[in-house]
Short mmCIF file of C-alpha atoms (C1' of nucleotides) in Angstrom, two decimals:
data_model
loop_
_atom_site.label_atom_id
_atom_site.label_comp_id
_atom_site.label_asym_id
_atom_site.label_seq_id
_atom_site.Cartn_x
_atom_site.Cartn_y
_atom_site.Cartn_z
CA MET A 1 18.26 -83.17 0.01
CA GLN A 2 18.13 -83.45 3.76
CA GLY A 3 14.92 -85.00 5.05
CA ARG A 4 12.02 -82.96 6.21
CA ARG A 5 11.57 -81.32 9.53
CA LYS A 6 10.95 -83.41 12.63
CA PHE A 7 7.83 -82.63 14.64
CA ARG A 8 5.70 -83.69 17.56
CA ARG A 9 1.99 -84.22 17.59
CA GLU A 10 0.46 -81.99 20.24
CA GLY A 11 -2.98 -82.50 21.68
CA GLU A 12 -5.76 -80.98 19.63
CA GLU A 13 -6.84 -78.41 22.19
CA ARG A 14 -3.26 -77.51 22.94
CA ARG A 15 -2.43 -76.81 19.31
CA ARG A 16 -5.57 -74.74 18.90
CA GLN A 17 -4.64 -72.65 21.90
CA ASP A 18 -1.07 -72.25 20.69
CA LEU A 19 -2.27 -71.01 17.33
CA ILE A 20 -4.62 -68.52 18.98
CA GLU A 21 -1.84 -67.30 21.25
CA ALA A 22 0.50 -66.90 18.30
CA THR A 23 -2.21 -64.95 16.51
CA LEU A 24 -2.60 -62.59 19.45
CA ASP A 25 1.16 -62.11 19.59
CA CYS A 26 1.25 -61.12 15.96
CA VAL A 27 -1.71 -58.77 16.32
CA ALA A 28 -0.20 -57.10 19.38
CA GLU A 29 3.15 -56.56 17.73
CA ARG A 30 2.28 -55.76 14.15
CA GLY A 31 -1.45 -55.19 14.04
CA LEU A 32 -4.02 -57.18 12.11
CA GLN A 33 -1.99 -56.71 8.96
CA GLY A 34 0.93 -58.49 10.54
CA ALA A 35 -1.19 -61.48 11.45
CA THR A 36 -0.61 -63.47 8.27
CA VAL A 37 -0.92 -67.23 8.28
CA ARG A 38 2.80 -67.56 7.74
CA ALA A 39 3.74 -65.19 10.56
CA ILE A 40 1.32 -66.92 12.91
CA ALA A 41 2.60 -70.34 11.99
CA LEU A 42 6.21 -69.28 12.40
CA ARG A 43 5.55 -67.96 15.87
CA ALA A 44 3.65 -71.09 16.83
CA GLY A 45 6.61 -73.16 15.68
CA VAL A 46 4.58 -74.80 12.95
CA THR A 47 4.14 -74.57 9.20
CA ALA A 48 1.41 -72.48 7.65
CA GLY A 49 -0.65 -75.31 6.27
CA LEU A 50 -1.47 -76.61 9.71
CA ILE A 51 -3.71 -73.67 10.44
CA ARG A 52 -6.23 -74.93 7.95
CA HIS A 53 -6.26 -78.24 9.69
CA TYR A 54 -7.58 -76.64 12.89
CA PHE A 55 -9.63 -73.79 11.51
CA PRO A 56 -11.80 -73.57 8.40
CA GLY A 57 -9.87 -70.47 7.40
CA LYS A 58 -7.91 -67.51 8.68
CA GLU A 59 -11.11 -65.64 9.37
CA GLU A 60 -12.26 -68.17 11.92
CA LEU A 61 -8.89 -68.14 13.63
CA LEU A 62 -9.12 -64.38 14.04
CA GLN A 63 -12.61 -64.64 15.49
CA ALA A 64 -11.44 -67.27 17.95
CA ALA A 65 -8.56 -65.01 18.96
CA TYR A 66 -10.91 -62.09 19.52
CA ALA A 67 -13.28 -64.19 21.59
CA THR A 68 -10.29 -65.25 23.66
CA ILE A 69 -9.17 -61.75 24.62
CA MET A 70 -12.73 -60.64 25.28
CA GLY A 71 -13.24 -63.55 27.61
CA ARG A 72 -9.92 -62.92 29.26
CA MET A 73 -10.73 -59.28 29.96
CA THR A 74 -14.13 -59.90 31.51
CA GLU A 75 -12.69 -62.79 33.44
CA GLN A 76 -10.04 -60.57 34.98
CA ALA A 77 -12.67 -58.05 35.96
CA LYS A 78 -14.74 -60.70 37.66
CA THR A 79 -11.70 -62.03 39.45
CA ALA A 80 -11.24 -58.61 40.97
CA LEU A 81 -14.77 -58.86 42.32
CA ALA A 82 -14.28 -62.28 43.82
CA THR A 83 -11.38 -61.21 46.04
CA VAL A 84 -12.95 -58.85 48.55
CA ALA A 85 -16.16 -60.33 49.76
CA GLN A 86 -18.01 -58.23 52.31
CA ASP A 87 -18.36 -54.49 52.20
CA PRO A 88 -19.96 -53.19 48.98
CA ARG A 89 -17.82 -50.07 49.05
CA GLN A 90 -14.66 -52.09 49.26
CA ARG A 91 -15.90 -54.29 46.45
CA LEU A 92 -16.53 -51.37 44.12
CA SER A 93 -13.23 -49.82 45.11
CA ALA A 94 -11.35 -53.04 44.45
CA PHE A 95 -13.10 -53.43 41.11
CA VAL A 96 -12.08 -49.99 39.93
CA GLU A 97 -8.57 -50.44 41.26
CA ALA A 98 -8.07 -53.80 39.57
CA SER A 99 -9.24 -52.36 36.28
CA LEU A 100 -6.59 -49.66 36.45
CA LEU A 101 -3.53 -51.69 37.40
CA PRO A 102 -1.60 -54.40 35.59
CA PRO A 103 -2.37 -56.91 34.26
CA VAL A 104 -5.56 -55.20 33.06
CA ILE A 105 -3.61 -52.08 32.17
CA ASP A 106 -1.40 -53.51 29.50
CA ALA A 107 -0.18 -52.02 26.25
CA ARG A 108 -0.22 -55.40 24.59
CA VAL A 109 -3.84 -56.14 25.41
CA PHE A 110 -4.84 -52.65 24.38
CA SER A 111 -3.17 -53.04 21.03
CA GLN A 112 -5.08 -56.25 20.44
CA TRP A 113 -8.34 -54.67 21.57
CA ALA A 114 -7.93 -51.67 19.30
CA SER A 115 -6.98 -53.75 16.30
CA PHE A 116 -10.04 -55.91 16.57
CA ILE A 117 -12.45 -53.15 17.54
CA GLY A 118 -11.35 -51.17 14.53
CA ARG A 119 -12.77 -53.88 12.39
CA ALA A 120 -15.89 -54.37 14.49
CA SER A 121 -17.69 -51.62 12.60
CA SER A 122 -17.44 -53.54 9.36
CA ASP A 123 -17.69 -57.07 10.74
CA PRO A 124 -21.11 -57.83 12.28
CA ALA A 125 -19.81 -60.90 14.10
CA LEU A 126 -17.14 -58.90 15.89
CA ALA A 127 -19.61 -56.11 16.59
CA ALA A 128 -22.05 -58.46 18.27
CA ALA A 129 -19.31 -60.02 20.35
CA HIS A 130 -18.16 -56.65 21.53
CA ARG A 131 -21.62 -55.39 22.35
CA ALA A 132 -22.33 -58.41 24.51
CA GLY A 133 -19.08 -57.96 26.39
CA TYR A 134 -19.69 -54.28 26.93
CA LEU A 135 -23.20 -54.72 28.26
CA GLY A 136 -22.03 -57.46 30.59
CA PHE A 137 -19.39 -55.17 32.00
CA ARG A 138 -21.80 -52.31 32.48
CA ASP A 139 -24.35 -54.52 34.18
CA GLU A 140 -21.63 -55.61 36.55
CA VAL A 141 -20.87 -52.00 37.41
CA GLU A 142 -24.56 -51.22 37.82
CA ALA A 143 -25.05 -54.09 40.25
CA LEU A 144 -22.07 -52.95 42.28
CA VAL A 145 -23.31 -49.39 42.47
CA ALA A 146 -26.74 -50.61 43.53
CA GLU A 147 -25.19 -52.54 46.39
CA VAL A 148 -23.19 -49.55 47.48
CA LEU A 149 -26.13 -47.17 47.43
CA VAL A 150 -28.39 -49.55 49.30
CA ALA A 151 -25.72 -50.10 51.93
CA ALA A 152 -25.39 -46.35 52.30
CA GLY A 153 -29.09 -46.07 52.90
CA ARG A 154 -29.78 -44.18 49.71
CA THR A 155 -32.60 -44.80 47.31
CA ALA A 156 -31.46 -46.21 43.99
CA ALA A 157 -33.92 -45.26 41.28
CA LYS A 158 -33.42 -47.03 38.00
CA PRO A 159 -32.54 -44.09 35.75
CA GLU A 160 -30.13 -42.79 38.35
CA LEU A 161 -28.51 -46.20 38.57
CA ARG A 162 -28.13 -46.33 34.83
CA ARG A 163 -26.56 -42.92 34.80
CA TYR A 164 -24.02 -43.92 37.43
CA ALA A 165 -23.15 -47.12 35.61
CA ILE A 166 -22.57 -45.32 32.34
CA ALA A 167 -20.42 -42.65 33.92
CA ILE A 168 -18.33 -45.02 36.03
CA ASN A 169 -17.88 -47.35 33.13
CA ALA A 170 -16.74 -44.41 31.06
CA ILE A 171 -14.14 -43.21 33.48
CA ILE A 172 -12.74 -46.70 33.90
CA ASP A 173 -12.51 -47.08 30.13
CA GLY A 174 -10.96 -43.66 29.68
CA LEU A 175 -8.33 -44.12 32.37
CA TRP A 176 -7.63 -47.61 31.07
CA ILE A 177 -6.87 -46.25 27.65
CA GLU A 178 -4.68 -43.49 29.00
CA GLY A 179 -2.76 -45.97 31.09
CA CYS A 180 -2.29 -48.46 28.28
CA LEU A 181 -1.24 -45.89 25.71
CA ALA A 182 0.99 -43.75 27.86
CA GLY A 183 1.71 -45.69 31.01
CA ASP A 184 4.99 -43.88 31.50
CA PHE A 185 3.20 -40.61 32.11
CA PHE A 186 1.70 -41.85 35.33
CA GLU A 187 2.93 -43.01 38.71
CA THR A 188 2.27 -46.62 39.52
CA ARG A 189 -0.98 -46.23 41.42
CA GLU A 190 -1.89 -42.79 40.16
CA LEU A 191 -4.60 -43.88 37.73
CA ALA A 192 -6.18 -46.21 40.26
CA GLU A 193 -6.30 -43.42 42.83
CA ILE A 194 -7.80 -41.01 40.34
CA GLY A 195 -10.35 -43.60 39.31
CA ILE A 196 -11.50 -44.38 42.82
CA GLY A 197 -11.48 -40.72 43.78
CA SER A 198 -13.59 -39.80 40.79
CA VAL A 199 -16.12 -42.50 41.52
CA GLU A 200 -16.33 -41.29 45.09
CA GLU A 201 -17.04 -37.77 43.90
CA MET A 202 -19.63 -38.96 41.42
CA LEU A 203 -21.48 -41.04 43.96
CA GLY A 204 -20.99 -38.44 46.68
CA LEU A 205 -19.65 -40.89 49.26
CA ARG A 206 -16.34 -42.36 50.26
CA LEU A 207 -15.42 -45.89 49.24
CA ARG A 208 -12.18 -46.31 51.15
CA GLU A 209 -12.47 -46.26 54.91
CA PRO A 210 -10.95 -43.13 56.40
CA VAL A 211 -7.43 -44.25 57.29
CA CYS A 212 -5.52 -43.15 60.38
CA SER A 213 -3.35 -40.11 59.86
CA ALA A 214 -0.09 -42.06 59.84
CA LYS A 215 -0.73 -43.87 56.57
CA GLU A 216 0.32 -42.11 53.38
CA MET B 1 -7.82 -50.71 -28.81
CA GLN B 2 -9.84 -47.77 -27.58
CA GLY B 3 -7.71 -44.93 -26.28
CA ARG B 4 -6.86 -44.47 -22.67
CA ARG B 5 -9.02 -42.96 -20.05
CA LYS B 6 -9.76 -39.26 -20.06
CA PHE B 7 -8.86 -37.32 -16.95
CA ARG B 8 -8.70 -33.87 -15.42
CA ARG B 9 -5.77 -32.33 -13.65
CA GLU B 10 -6.84 -31.23 -10.20
CA GLY B 11 -4.94 -28.79 -8.09
CA GLU B 12 -2.12 -30.32 -6.11
CA GLU B 13 -3.57 -29.67 -2.67
CA ARG B 14 -6.99 -30.79 -3.81
CA ARG B 15 -5.72 -34.14 -5.07
CA ARG B 16 -3.75 -34.70 -1.90
CA GLN B 17 -6.84 -34.06 0.17
CA ASP B 18 -8.95 -36.31 -2.04
CA LEU B 19 -6.48 -39.15 -1.64
CA ILE B 20 -6.44 -38.70 2.13
CA GLU B 21 -10.22 -38.65 2.22
CA ALA B 22 -10.40 -41.79 0.10
CA THR B 23 -7.94 -43.45 2.46
CA LEU B 24 -10.08 -42.57 5.47
CA ASP B 25 -13.14 -43.95 3.68
CA CYS B 26 -11.42 -47.26 3.07
CA VAL B 27 -10.11 -47.47 6.62
CA ALA B 28 -13.53 -46.71 8.07
CA GLU B 29 -15.28 -49.29 5.96
CA ARG B 30 -12.81 -52.13 5.75
CA GLY B 31 -10.08 -51.37 8.27
CA LEU B 32 -6.42 -50.79 7.58
CA GLN B 33 -6.29 -54.04 5.65
CA GLY B 34 -8.86 -52.74 3.23
CA ALA B 35 -6.88 -49.59 2.58
CA THR B 36 -4.85 -50.88 -0.34
CA VAL B 37 -3.43 -48.51 -2.91
CA ARG B 38 -5.81 -49.84 -5.51
CA ALA B 39 -8.90 -49.52 -3.30
CA ILE B 40 -7.90 -46.00 -2.31
CA ALA B 41 -7.25 -44.99 -5.90
CA LEU B 42 -10.53 -46.48 -7.07
CA ARG B 43 -12.46 -44.51 -4.49
CA ALA B 44 -10.61 -41.34 -5.33
CA GLY B 45 -11.51 -41.86 -8.99
CA VAL B 46 -7.91 -42.21 -9.97
CA THR B 47 -5.44 -44.95 -10.88
CA ALA B 48 -3.14 -46.49 -8.31
CA GLY B 49 0.10 -45.13 -9.64
CA LEU B 50 -0.93 -41.56 -8.91
CA ILE B 51 -0.57 -42.12 -5.19
CA ARG B 52 3.15 -42.36 -5.55
CA HIS B 53 3.17 -39.06 -7.33
CA TYR B 54 1.81 -37.29 -4.28
CA PHE B 55 3.27 -39.38 -1.49
CA PRO B 56 6.66 -41.08 -1.19
CA GLY B 57 4.84 -44.31 -0.40
CA LYS B 58 1.72 -45.79 1.07
CA GLU B 59 3.13 -45.45 4.55
CA GLU B 60 3.29 -41.67 4.30
CA LEU B 61 -0.25 -41.51 2.97
CA LEU B 62 -1.50 -43.41 5.99
CA GLN B 63 0.37 -41.10 8.34
CA ALA B 64 -1.09 -38.08 6.63
CA ALA B 65 -4.55 -39.59 6.96
CA TYR B 66 -4.07 -40.21 10.66
CA ALA B 67 -2.77 -36.70 11.26
CA THR B 68 -5.85 -35.44 9.45
CA ILE B 69 -8.39 -37.13 11.68
CA MET B 70 -6.47 -36.23 14.84
CA GLY B 71 -6.36 -32.61 13.81
CA ARG B 72 -10.00 -32.68 12.84
CA MET B 73 -11.09 -34.00 16.22
CA THR B 74 -9.24 -31.44 18.32
CA GLU B 75 -10.25 -28.73 15.90
CA GLN B 76 -13.92 -29.56 16.37
CA ALA B 77 -13.53 -29.41 20.12
CA LYS B 78 -11.80 -26.04 19.89
CA THR B 79 -14.53 -24.73 17.64
CA ALA B 80 -16.93 -25.29 20.49
CA LEU B 81 -14.69 -23.11 22.63
CA ALA B 82 -14.60 -20.31 20.14
CA THR B 83 -18.38 -19.93 20.11
CA VAL B 84 -18.97 -19.44 23.81
CA ALA B 85 -16.71 -16.65 24.88
CA GLN B 86 -17.20 -15.37 28.37
CA ASP B 87 -17.95 -17.45 31.41
CA PRO B 88 -15.30 -20.15 32.09
CA ARG B 89 -17.98 -22.52 33.37
CA GLN B 90 -19.95 -22.20 30.19
CA ARG B 91 -16.81 -22.71 28.18
CA LEU B 92 -15.92 -25.96 29.92
CA SER B 93 -19.51 -27.08 29.71
CA ALA B 94 -19.64 -26.36 25.99
CA PHE B 95 -16.36 -28.14 25.44
CA VAL B 96 -17.56 -31.32 27.12
CA GLU B 97 -20.89 -31.12 25.38
CA ALA B 98 -19.37 -30.69 21.94
CA SER B 99 -17.12 -33.68 22.52
CA LEU B 100 -20.13 -35.88 23.24
CA LEU B 101 -22.45 -34.97 20.39
CA PRO B 102 -22.19 -35.44 16.65
CA PRO B 103 -20.12 -34.83 14.67
CA VAL B 104 -17.47 -35.75 17.23
CA ILE B 105 -19.47 -38.76 18.32
CA ASP B 106 -19.39 -40.71 15.10
CA ALA B 107 -19.02 -44.42 14.46
CA ARG B 108 -17.02 -43.76 11.32
CA VAL B 109 -14.44 -41.58 13.03
CA PHE B 110 -14.16 -44.07 15.85
CA SER B 111 -13.49 -46.89 13.45
CA GLN B 112 -10.70 -44.89 11.87
CA TRP B 113 -9.26 -43.94 15.25
CA ALA B 114 -9.24 -47.52 16.49
CA SER B 115 -7.68 -48.84 13.31
CA PHE B 116 -4.80 -46.41 13.49
CA ILE B 117 -4.32 -46.60 17.23
CA GLY B 118 -4.08 -50.36 17.00
CA ARG B 119 -0.97 -49.97 14.94
CA ALA B 120 0.43 -47.12 17.00
CA SER B 121 2.09 -49.57 19.37
CA SER B 122 4.24 -50.96 16.61
CA ASP B 123 4.67 -47.85 14.50
CA PRO B 124 6.74 -45.13 16.20
CA ALA B 125 5.57 -42.45 13.79
CA LEU B 126 1.91 -43.10 14.57
CA ALA B 127 2.70 -43.34 18.27
CA ALA B 128 4.35 -39.94 18.27
CA ALA B 129 1.45 -38.44 16.36
CA HIS B 130 -1.00 -39.83 18.86
CA ARG B 131 0.95 -38.73 21.89
CA ALA B 132 1.14 -35.19 20.61
CA GLY B 133 -2.58 -35.10 19.94
CA TYR B 134 -3.43 -36.55 23.30
CA LEU B 135 -1.25 -34.14 25.26
CA GLY B 136 -2.67 -31.23 23.32
CA PHE B 137 -6.19 -32.28 24.21
CA ARG B 138 -5.33 -32.76 27.87
CA ASP B 139 -3.60 -29.41 28.08
CA GLU B 140 -6.72 -27.84 26.67
CA VAL B 141 -8.79 -29.46 29.39
CA GLU B 142 -6.31 -28.43 32.04
CA ALA B 143 -6.37 -24.82 30.94
CA LEU B 144 -10.15 -24.82 30.97
CA VAL B 145 -10.30 -26.29 34.44
CA ALA B 146 -7.80 -23.73 35.69
CA GLU B 147 -9.99 -20.92 34.40
CA VAL B 148 -13.03 -22.38 36.06
CA LEU B 149 -11.35 -22.86 39.42
CA VAL B 150 -9.89 -19.39 39.43
CA ALA B 151 -13.24 -17.89 38.53
CA ALA B 152 -14.79 -19.82 41.37
CA GLY B 153 -12.25 -18.37 43.75
CA ARG B 154 -10.58 -21.68 44.45
CA THR B 155 -6.87 -22.29 44.61
CA ALA B 156 -5.60 -24.39 41.73
CA ALA B 157 -2.48 -26.24 42.82
CA LYS B 158 -0.59 -27.94 40.03
CA PRO B 159 -0.96 -31.59 41.05
CA GLU B 160 -4.66 -31.05 41.70
CA LEU B 161 -5.03 -29.48 38.29
CA ARG B 162 -3.29 -32.39 36.67
CA ARG B 163 -5.55 -34.82 38.46
CA TYR B 164 -8.65 -33.01 37.28
CA ALA B 165 -7.39 -32.89 33.71
CA ILE B 166 -6.64 -36.60 33.64
CA ALA B 167 -9.99 -37.53 35.13
CA ILE B 168 -12.05 -35.23 32.94
CA ASN B 169 -10.17 -36.28 29.86
CA ALA B 170 -10.83 -39.88 30.80
CA ILE B 171 -14.56 -39.48 31.21
CA ILE B 172 -14.82 -37.63 27.92
CA ASP B 173 -12.88 -40.40 26.18
CA GLY B 174 -14.89 -43.14 27.83
CA LEU B 175 -18.26 -41.61 27.02
CA TRP B 176 -17.05 -40.87 23.51
CA ILE B 177 -16.24 -44.50 22.96
CA GLU B 178 -19.53 -45.68 24.38
CA GLY B 179 -21.41 -43.26 22.18
CA CYS B 180 -19.53 -44.20 19.03
CA LEU B 181 -19.75 -47.92 19.56
CA ALA B 182 -23.33 -48.13 20.77
CA GLY B 183 -24.95 -44.83 19.98
CA ASP B 184 -28.38 -46.41 19.72
CA PHE B 185 -28.30 -47.25 23.43
CA PHE B 186 -28.46 -43.63 24.42
CA GLU B 187 -30.87 -40.76 24.06
CA THR B 188 -29.68 -37.89 21.91
CA ARG B 189 -28.25 -35.68 24.62
CA GLU B 190 -27.89 -38.31 27.32
CA LEU B 191 -24.14 -38.74 27.07
CA ALA B 192 -23.52 -35.01 27.01
CA GLU B 193 -25.66 -34.56 30.11
CA ILE B 194 -23.88 -37.37 31.90
CA GLY B 195 -20.52 -35.94 30.92
CA ILE B 196 -21.27 -32.45 32.15
CA GLY B 197 -22.92 -33.77 35.30
CA SER B 198 -19.92 -35.95 36.08
CA VAL B 199 -17.49 -33.10 35.61
CA GLU B 200 -19.61 -30.97 37.92
CA GLU B 201 -19.48 -33.65 40.58
CA MET B 202 -15.74 -34.09 40.18
CA LEU B 203 -15.03 -30.39 40.47
CA GLY B 204 -17.64 -29.92 43.16
CA LEU B 205 -19.36 -26.99 41.45
CA ARG B 206 -22.07 -26.39 38.90
CA LEU B 207 -21.19 -25.48 35.34
CA ARG B 208 -24.64 -24.79 33.95
CA GLU B 209 -26.47 -21.85 35.44
CA PRO B 210 -29.42 -22.95 37.53
CA VAL B 211 -32.32 -22.75 35.10
CA CYS B 212 -35.83 -21.61 36.01
CA SER B 213 -38.19 -24.39 36.97
CA ALA B 214 -40.13 -24.31 33.71
CA LYS B 215 -37.28 -25.58 31.55
CA GLU B 216 -36.77 -29.34 31.10
"C1'" DA C 1 -1.47 -22.27 -32.61
"C1'" DG C 2 2.51 -24.95 -31.01
"C1'" DA C 3 6.04 -26.33 -27.76
"C1'" DA C 4 7.18 -27.31 -22.93
"C1'" DT C 5 5.91 -29.22 -18.60
"C1'" DA C 6 4.37 -32.32 -15.27
"C1'" DT C 7 -0.04 -34.70 -14.03
"C1'" DT C 8 -2.10 -38.99 -14.97
"C1'" DT C 9 -2.61 -43.54 -17.03
"C1'" DA C 10 -1.16 -48.02 -18.22
"C1'" DT C 11 1.71 -51.88 -17.79
"C1'" DA C 12 5.06 -54.74 -15.71
"C1'" DC C 13 7.54 -56.81 -11.85
"C1'" DA C 14 8.91 -58.94 -7.63
"C1'" DC C 15 6.91 -60.24 -3.66
"C1'" DT C 16 3.30 -61.67 -0.32
"C1'" DT C 17 -1.12 -63.40 0.60
"C1'" DG C 18 -4.56 -67.35 1.71
"C1'" DC C 19 -5.56 -71.70 0.24
"C1'" DA C 20 -5.26 -76.54 -2.06
"C1'" DT C 21 -2.92 -80.76 -2.47
"C1'" DA C 22 0.22 -84.60 -2.06
"C1'" DA C 23 3.98 -86.63 0.33
"C1'" DC C 24 5.52 -87.82 4.75
"C1'" DA C 25 6.15 -89.18 9.55
"C1'" DA C 26 4.47 -89.71 14.35
"C1'" DC C 27 1.41 -92.24 17.10
"C1'" DG C 28 -2.10 -96.01 18.49
"C1'" DC C 29 -3.45 -100.62 17.69
"C1'" DC C 30 -3.08 -105.52 16.81
"C1'" DG D 1 7.44 -105.07 14.95
"C1'" DG D 2 4.39 -104.06 11.02
"C1'" DC D 3 0.28 -101.28 9.70
"C1'" DG D 4 -3.36 -97.96 9.15
"C1'" DT D 5 -4.79 -93.40 10.72
"C1'" DT D 6 -4.12 -88.60 10.66
"C1'" DG D 7 -1.47 -84.68 12.32
"C1'" DT D 8 2.17 -82.26 9.91
"C1'" DT D 9 5.26 -80.70 6.34
"C1'" DA D 10 6.45 -79.27 1.81
"C1'" DT D 11 5.31 -77.46 -2.49
"C1'" DG D 12 2.52 -75.07 -5.74
"C1'" DC D 13 -0.88 -71.75 -7.37
"C1'" DA D 14 -3.84 -67.90 -8.48
"C1'" DA D 15 -5.00 -63.58 -6.77
"C1'" DG D 16 -3.56 -59.38 -4.63
"C1'" DT D 17 0.20 -56.33 -2.74
"C1'" DG D 18 3.34 -52.01 -3.19
"C1'" DT D 19 6.36 -50.05 -6.31
"C1'" DA D 20 8.96 -48.77 -10.67
"C1'" DT D 21 8.81 -47.09 -15.31
"C1'" DA D 22 7.42 -45.36 -19.80
"C1'" DA D 23 3.87 -43.69 -22.59
"C1'" DA D 24 0.04 -40.43 -23.11
"C1'" DT D 25 -2.59 -36.44 -22.29
"C1'" DA D 26 -4.14 -32.08 -20.02
"C1'" DT D 27 -2.60 -27.66 -19.00
"C1'" DT D 28 0.44 -23.52 -19.30
"C1'" DC D 29 3.34 -20.37 -21.47
"C1'" DT D 30 4.71 -17.75 -25.33
#
DNA sequence: AGAATATTTATACACTTGCATAACAACGCC
DNA sequence: GGCGTTGTTATGCAAGTGTATAAATATTCT
């Protein structure tokens, strides 16, 4: 008998994160079914038993993984907002654009999202987490639209604002899905252009400044 | 020992359909993980072994189930087209509307869709099935838009048509998801109204005939 | 009615699953 | 350097998984 495997003790938070990342890898590649404790442990370079040392059970690990990707997605969206500071139109435009280009458009992330959301209907905890994330996103859109309308000198009644937010949120979601599922059908910036163009048509005003004739 | 269970022989196609339906029930309620041969058989009022008499394996049953819901969804949308016959604008309007009301908007169907789509990334058979369904849907939209534009006396260049189809498909998908996941946030016809309104704004023409002032 | 057929049940099997436990080894402390 | 603490491995287990097979029964045909 050769002795047992050598190992290193990682920091607690580091190991936790590694396990979550390994879980997301498994979910992305083989769906929730493929995310068994043994597969996760193997990918994390660890033995299966260790999972129960960091999480009460597999269930909790999955929830932590879901919370992680939700947080990551909203974080990316907010990052897109932080970049361009001044003009509301440019801000909305940048927001839409960022949502429809990598790394937000990503088959891997979509696969994870779909796997978890498929179980959200049966799992109240997942459902609540999703609902919160969705409303946060829509509120973000609504605030942006309000800025834009005010800057354009248009009145922004509440029901109208809500309507805009729902519609714009929908088209971003829809294009996001199309891009993630069949990215090879579209040119690099095609979805982003369509997204921004559609929002312009919905709001009835241009978001991008009219460029000089030379460009594109 | 009491004798074995009594049973009835159902027609072949009937049994197949029952098994598929039972599979969809399990998927909707407990996700793909919950769709075990035993759970499916129990729900179908049958013993587990029978599944292998109608399908080569569990894998094929799942594929058949997915094909079923995909077909059902596009079929429902096409039904809406069959009813309204004449005016292209009314046809497009009815199509969008039907896609954003029950029974197409349905939390159960969405749960099934998400569960399957989550595995589509890893399963080539599911991926192919999805891609075919998606392209079929988009072609339908594109044809509808072409009719509308022609009827409105506008030129319908191919890239423009494609752009419209992608955008309209996206907003239908996005609103569909919102409605399925959080139907209680919206008034009964709210999503349908938003969908039709958005399409009108994108195309730059009205789909519904201008109603007399009394209505609504 | 009785035999032939193939649907359906029942049982078994090899394998995987999540989880429990005990042995072990890496690290901090004196 | 020896020693306790605890992160980590190894092993085992009961329940659940898909599948294979034979026995039993419902249905059809004559």
